Amino acid sequence: MNFAKSLLAHHRLIHTILHEAKREMLVVYNAADKATPPKDKQKDPNYFQPETISEILDKLESEPLKWRLITHLLIVTGCRRGEIMGLKWEKIDFNTNQIRIDTALKYLPKVGTYEGSTKTGNTRTLYLPDETMQLLKQHRHDCLELRLKNGDRWKETGYVFIRDDGSPMNPDSIGSWLSDFAKRHDLPHINPHAFRHTVASVLIANGTDVVTVSKQLGHHKISTTEDFYSHLIEQNKEKAADCIAATLLRRKQA
């Protein structure tokens, strides 16, 4: 890790700690907001092609329901892994197929797993397809059965994704499980964040406006989305120009 990247990592950690302290009214403001950390050099986002996603979904059919659902949510929402693990049952509306993302589970070796805000501190509401809602209902049934089996051992936390005793899961376990899953099924390496980039690329390629894409991903600023996916947005502008020309300027020969 070079100096700039190390400095940026420390700034992010301090910013997260002070953000929690401000939320709990231990400090008046987040002093880290006043600092200007070095910019992290952007890499081209890696994302999956539709055929790879289809193969992943096919292989998931033989996996435990909990992990099928976790991966499914990553694929259809573009959420960060901590946001998926921080989801609680009370944040799911089964009538409208919506979930509210306002917290994230995080992990530090000296602290363990703990609940914090999302990366940007924003709250967003996302719509889920019927297929995902069905998996959620099945998983809820499994969790109720697990609770009955545990009896006094059960720890009621309200989280959707839990250990066998009801306690929260380490968000880093998603990366480990996906890596093992890919090896078991002879798939390319799966980075959880690649699903996030895939959602963005699909939305942009299908003409979704950048404001909606930004809100879906939970970016703090629209400019973040524009900067990170600039090459995809430019490609989409070319398609838009062709669409306008085909519709308004070019006339089919009779």
Short mmCIF file of C-alpha atoms in Angstrom, two decimals:
data_model
loop_
_atom_site.label_atom_id
_atom_site.label_comp_id
_atom_site.label_asym_id
_atom_site.label_seq_id
_atom_site.Cartn_x
_atom_site.Cartn_y
_atom_site.Cartn_z
CA MET A 1 0.00 0.00 0.00
CA ASN A 2 1.51 3.38 -1.03
CA PHE A 3 1.51 6.45 1.23
CA ALA A 4 -1.48 8.15 -0.42
CA LYS A 5 -3.60 5.00 -0.22
CA SER A 6 -2.57 4.40 3.39
CA LEU A 7 -3.46 8.00 4.30
CA LEU A 8 -6.82 7.64 2.59
CA ALA A 9 -7.57 4.40 4.49
CA HIS A 10 -6.76 6.06 7.82
CA HIS A 11 -8.93 9.07 6.96
CA ARG A 12 -11.87 6.78 6.15
CA LEU A 13 -11.47 4.95 9.46
CA ILE A 14 -11.28 8.17 11.48
CA HIS A 15 -14.24 9.63 9.55
CA THR A 16 -16.34 6.54 10.33
CA ILE A 17 -15.47 6.67 14.04
CA LEU A 18 -16.25 10.38 14.33
CA HIS A 19 -19.46 9.95 12.32
CA GLU A 20 -20.68 7.41 14.89
CA ALA A 21 -19.57 9.69 17.75
CA LYS A 22 -21.55 12.58 16.23
CA ARG A 23 -24.61 10.35 15.77
CA GLU A 24 -24.42 9.40 19.45
CA MET A 25 -23.93 13.10 20.34
CA LEU A 26 -20.47 12.52 21.82
CA VAL A 27 -18.99 15.23 19.58
CA VAL A 28 -20.57 18.31 18.01
CA TYR A 29 -19.24 17.79 14.48
CA ASN A 30 -17.09 15.42 12.46
CA ALA A 31 -13.67 17.04 12.32
CA ALA A 32 -12.62 14.64 9.55
CA ASP A 33 -15.01 16.51 7.22
CA LYS A 34 -12.58 19.43 7.32
CA ALA A 35 -9.66 17.36 6.05
CA THR A 36 -8.92 16.89 2.36
CA PRO A 37 -7.54 13.38 1.87
CA PRO A 38 -5.69 12.38 -1.30
CA LYS A 39 -7.89 11.08 -4.09
CA ASP A 40 -7.90 7.37 -4.62
CA LYS A 41 -6.88 6.49 -8.15
CA GLN A 42 -9.98 5.16 -9.89
CA LYS A 43 -9.81 1.76 -11.53
CA ASP A 44 -12.14 0.64 -14.26
CA PRO A 45 -15.04 -1.11 -12.51
CA ASN A 46 -15.21 -4.85 -13.08
CA TYR A 47 -18.63 -6.29 -13.75
CA PHE A 48 -20.23 -9.50 -14.95
CA GLN A 49 -21.73 -10.16 -18.34
CA PRO A 50 -25.39 -11.34 -18.34
CA GLU A 51 -24.38 -14.89 -19.29
CA THR A 52 -22.08 -15.09 -16.25
CA ILE A 53 -24.86 -13.87 -13.96
CA SER A 54 -27.15 -16.55 -15.43
CA GLU A 55 -24.54 -19.21 -14.72
CA ILE A 56 -24.09 -17.96 -11.15
CA LEU A 57 -27.87 -18.07 -10.59
CA ASP A 58 -28.04 -21.61 -11.98
CA LYS A 59 -25.27 -22.82 -9.66
CA LEU A 60 -26.90 -21.11 -6.67
CA GLU A 61 -29.89 -23.45 -6.95
CA SER A 62 -27.92 -26.20 -5.20
CA GLU A 63 -26.67 -23.96 -2.38
CA PRO A 64 -28.22 -23.25 1.08
CA LEU A 65 -31.14 -20.83 0.95
CA LYS A 66 -29.47 -18.20 3.14
CA TRP A 67 -26.51 -17.87 0.80
CA ARG A 68 -28.69 -18.01 -2.29
CA LEU A 69 -30.64 -15.06 -0.91
CA ILE A 70 -27.56 -13.06 0.09
CA THR A 71 -26.10 -13.45 -3.41
CA HIS A 72 -29.49 -12.75 -5.00
CA LEU A 73 -29.75 -9.45 -3.09
CA LEU A 74 -26.25 -8.45 -4.17
CA ILE A 75 -27.23 -9.13 -7.79
CA VAL A 76 -30.55 -7.27 -7.85
CA THR A 77 -29.84 -4.31 -5.54
CA GLY A 78 -26.21 -3.30 -6.03
CA CYS A 79 -25.93 -2.89 -2.25
CA ARG A 80 -22.64 -3.11 -0.42
CA ARG A 81 -22.09 -6.35 1.52
CA GLY A 82 -22.27 -4.57 4.89
CA GLU A 83 -25.64 -3.11 3.89
CA ILE A 84 -26.95 -6.58 3.02
CA MET A 85 -25.78 -8.00 6.35
CA GLY A 86 -27.21 -4.98 8.19
CA LEU A 87 -30.71 -5.53 6.80
CA LYS A 88 -33.37 -6.16 9.46
CA TRP A 89 -36.82 -7.70 9.10
CA GLU A 90 -38.46 -4.48 10.24
CA LYS A 91 -36.94 -2.73 7.20
CA ILE A 92 -38.74 -5.02 4.74
CA ASP A 93 -42.22 -4.19 3.43
CA PHE A 94 -43.67 -7.41 2.03
CA ASN A 95 -46.76 -5.57 0.76
CA THR A 96 -44.89 -3.16 -1.51
CA ASN A 97 -41.74 -5.23 -2.22
CA GLN A 98 -39.50 -2.55 -0.72
CA ILE A 99 -36.53 -2.58 1.63
CA ARG A 100 -34.99 0.36 3.50
CA ILE A 101 -31.21 0.57 3.56
CA ASP A 102 -30.06 2.79 6.43
CA THR A 103 -27.49 0.74 8.36
CA ALA A 104 -24.52 -1.49 7.65
CA LEU A 105 -22.72 -4.16 9.62
CA LYS A 106 -18.99 -3.61 9.93
CA TYR A 107 -16.11 -5.57 11.41
CA LEU A 108 -12.92 -4.60 13.22
CA PRO A 109 -10.59 -7.21 14.78
CA LYS A 110 -10.49 -5.47 18.18
CA VAL A 111 -14.21 -4.65 18.17
CA GLY A 112 -15.83 -7.53 16.33
CA THR A 113 -19.03 -7.12 14.32
CA TYR A 114 -20.92 -3.91 15.01
CA GLU A 115 -23.69 -1.85 13.46
CA GLY A 116 -22.96 1.51 11.85
CA SER A 117 -24.36 3.83 9.23
CA THR A 118 -24.10 3.23 5.50
CA LYS A 119 -20.87 4.39 3.86
CA THR A 120 -22.39 7.77 2.96
CA GLY A 121 -24.76 8.00 5.93
CA ASN A 122 -27.72 8.15 3.55
CA THR A 123 -30.98 6.21 3.71
CA ARG A 124 -32.50 4.78 0.54
CA THR A 125 -35.52 2.65 -0.33
CA LEU A 126 -35.18 -0.03 -3.00
CA TYR A 127 -37.76 -2.09 -4.83
CA LEU A 128 -37.22 -5.85 -5.11
CA PRO A 129 -38.51 -8.23 -7.80
CA ASP A 130 -41.08 -10.88 -6.88
CA GLU A 131 -38.45 -13.62 -7.19
CA THR A 132 -36.38 -12.05 -4.42
CA MET A 133 -39.42 -11.50 -2.20
CA GLN A 134 -40.25 -15.20 -2.48
CA LEU A 135 -36.77 -16.12 -1.29
CA LEU A 136 -37.13 -13.68 1.60
CA LYS A 137 -40.40 -15.30 2.67
CA GLN A 138 -38.86 -18.77 2.55
CA HIS A 139 -35.86 -17.55 4.53
CA ARG A 140 -38.09 -15.92 7.15
CA HIS A 141 -39.82 -19.28 7.64
CA ASP A 142 -36.42 -20.98 8.11
CA CYS A 143 -35.39 -18.35 10.66
CA LEU A 144 -38.57 -18.91 12.69
CA GLU A 145 -37.87 -22.65 12.76
CA LEU A 146 -34.28 -21.98 13.81
CA ARG A 147 -35.52 -19.76 16.64
CA LEU A 148 -37.80 -22.53 17.95
CA LYS A 149 -34.98 -25.09 17.84
CA ASN A 150 -32.62 -22.81 19.80
CA GLY A 151 -34.99 -21.97 22.65
CA ASP A 152 -33.11 -20.11 25.40
CA ARG A 153 -29.94 -20.06 23.30
CA TRP A 154 -31.55 -17.69 20.83
CA LYS A 155 -30.30 -14.11 20.55
CA GLU A 156 -32.97 -11.84 19.14
CA THR A 157 -31.22 -9.24 16.98
CA GLY A 158 -33.76 -8.68 14.21
CA TYR A 159 -31.21 -9.19 11.45
CA VAL A 160 -32.27 -11.05 8.32
CA PHE A 161 -28.95 -12.91 8.03
CA ILE A 162 -27.81 -14.55 11.23
CA ARG A 163 -25.72 -17.29 12.77
CA ASP A 164 -27.40 -20.42 14.12
CA ASP A 165 -28.06 -18.72 17.49
CA GLY A 166 -29.55 -15.54 16.00
CA SER A 167 -26.44 -13.38 16.40
CA PRO A 168 -25.28 -11.17 13.50
CA MET A 169 -22.87 -12.42 10.85
CA ASN A 170 -19.49 -11.00 9.96
CA PRO A 171 -19.97 -9.04 6.69
CA ASP A 172 -16.56 -10.25 5.49
CA SER A 173 -17.96 -13.80 5.38
CA ILE A 174 -19.72 -12.93 2.11
CA GLY A 175 -16.43 -12.60 0.27
CA SER A 176 -15.11 -15.87 1.71
CA TRP A 177 -18.27 -17.79 0.85
CA LEU A 178 -18.43 -16.44 -2.71
CA SER A 179 -14.78 -17.36 -3.27
CA ASP A 180 -15.43 -20.95 -2.13
CA PHE A 181 -18.67 -21.05 -4.14
CA ALA A 182 -16.82 -20.04 -7.32
CA LYS A 183 -14.20 -22.75 -6.77
CA ARG A 184 -16.83 -25.44 -6.11
CA HIS A 185 -18.61 -24.69 -9.37
CA ASP A 186 -15.60 -23.86 -11.55
CA LEU A 187 -16.67 -20.22 -11.93
CA PRO A 188 -14.39 -17.19 -12.30
CA HIS A 189 -13.42 -15.45 -9.06
CA ILE A 190 -16.39 -13.55 -7.64
CA ASN A 191 -15.74 -10.23 -5.92
CA PRO A 192 -18.95 -9.09 -4.11
CA HIS A 193 -18.40 -5.53 -5.33
CA ALA A 194 -18.55 -6.71 -8.94
CA PHE A 195 -22.30 -7.26 -8.51
CA ARG A 196 -22.61 -3.59 -7.57
CA HIS A 197 -20.83 -2.55 -10.75
CA THR A 198 -22.97 -4.97 -12.74
CA VAL A 199 -26.19 -3.36 -11.51
CA ALA A 200 -24.84 0.08 -12.47
CA SER A 201 -23.76 -1.08 -15.93
CA VAL A 202 -27.14 -2.75 -16.62
CA LEU A 203 -29.07 0.34 -15.55
CA ILE A 204 -26.89 2.71 -17.57
CA ALA A 205 -26.91 0.45 -20.64
CA ASN A 206 -30.70 0.41 -20.55
CA GLY A 207 -30.95 4.20 -20.46
CA THR A 208 -31.61 4.77 -16.77
CA ASP A 209 -30.79 8.36 -15.81
CA VAL A 210 -27.70 8.92 -13.70
CA VAL A 211 -29.73 10.37 -10.78
CA THR A 212 -31.68 7.11 -10.42
CA VAL A 213 -28.48 5.05 -10.74
CA SER A 214 -26.82 7.16 -8.06
CA LYS A 215 -29.76 6.70 -5.68
CA GLN A 216 -29.87 2.96 -6.32
CA LEU A 217 -26.21 2.62 -5.39
CA GLY A 218 -26.41 4.99 -2.44
CA HIS A 219 -23.71 7.38 -3.66
CA HIS A 220 -23.33 10.59 -1.66
CA LYS A 221 -23.14 12.73 -4.79
CA ILE A 222 -24.30 12.24 -8.35
CA SER A 223 -20.82 13.32 -9.47
CA THR A 224 -19.43 10.16 -7.84
CA THR A 225 -21.58 8.05 -10.14
CA GLU A 226 -20.69 10.17 -13.15
CA ASP A 227 -16.96 9.93 -12.44
CA PHE A 228 -16.89 6.22 -11.68
CA TYR A 229 -19.03 5.11 -14.62
CA SER A 230 -18.08 7.86 -17.05
CA HIS A 231 -17.08 5.47 -19.84
CA LEU A 232 -20.42 3.64 -19.64
CA ILE A 233 -22.34 6.92 -19.57
CA GLU A 234 -20.47 8.14 -22.66
CA GLN A 235 -21.30 4.91 -24.49
CA ASN A 236 -24.94 5.38 -23.57
CA LYS A 237 -24.88 8.95 -24.91
CA GLU A 238 -23.77 7.57 -28.27
CA LYS A 239 -26.69 5.13 -28.24
CA ALA A 240 -29.04 7.98 -27.36
CA ALA A 241 -27.78 10.04 -30.30
CA ASP A 242 -28.31 7.10 -32.66
CA CYS A 243 -31.79 6.57 -31.25
CA ILE A 244 -32.72 10.22 -31.82
CA ALA A 245 -31.37 10.13 -35.34
CA ALA A 246 -33.12 6.86 -36.17
CA THR A 247 -36.43 8.12 -34.83
CA LEU A 248 -36.45 11.73 -36.00
CA LEU A 249 -34.08 12.05 -38.96
CA ARG A 250 -33.84 8.76 -40.81
CA ARG A 251 -36.87 7.67 -42.73
CA LYS A 252 -37.35 4.15 -43.85
CA GLN A 253 -37.63 3.65 -47.59
CA ALA A 254 -41.09 2.51 -48.64
#
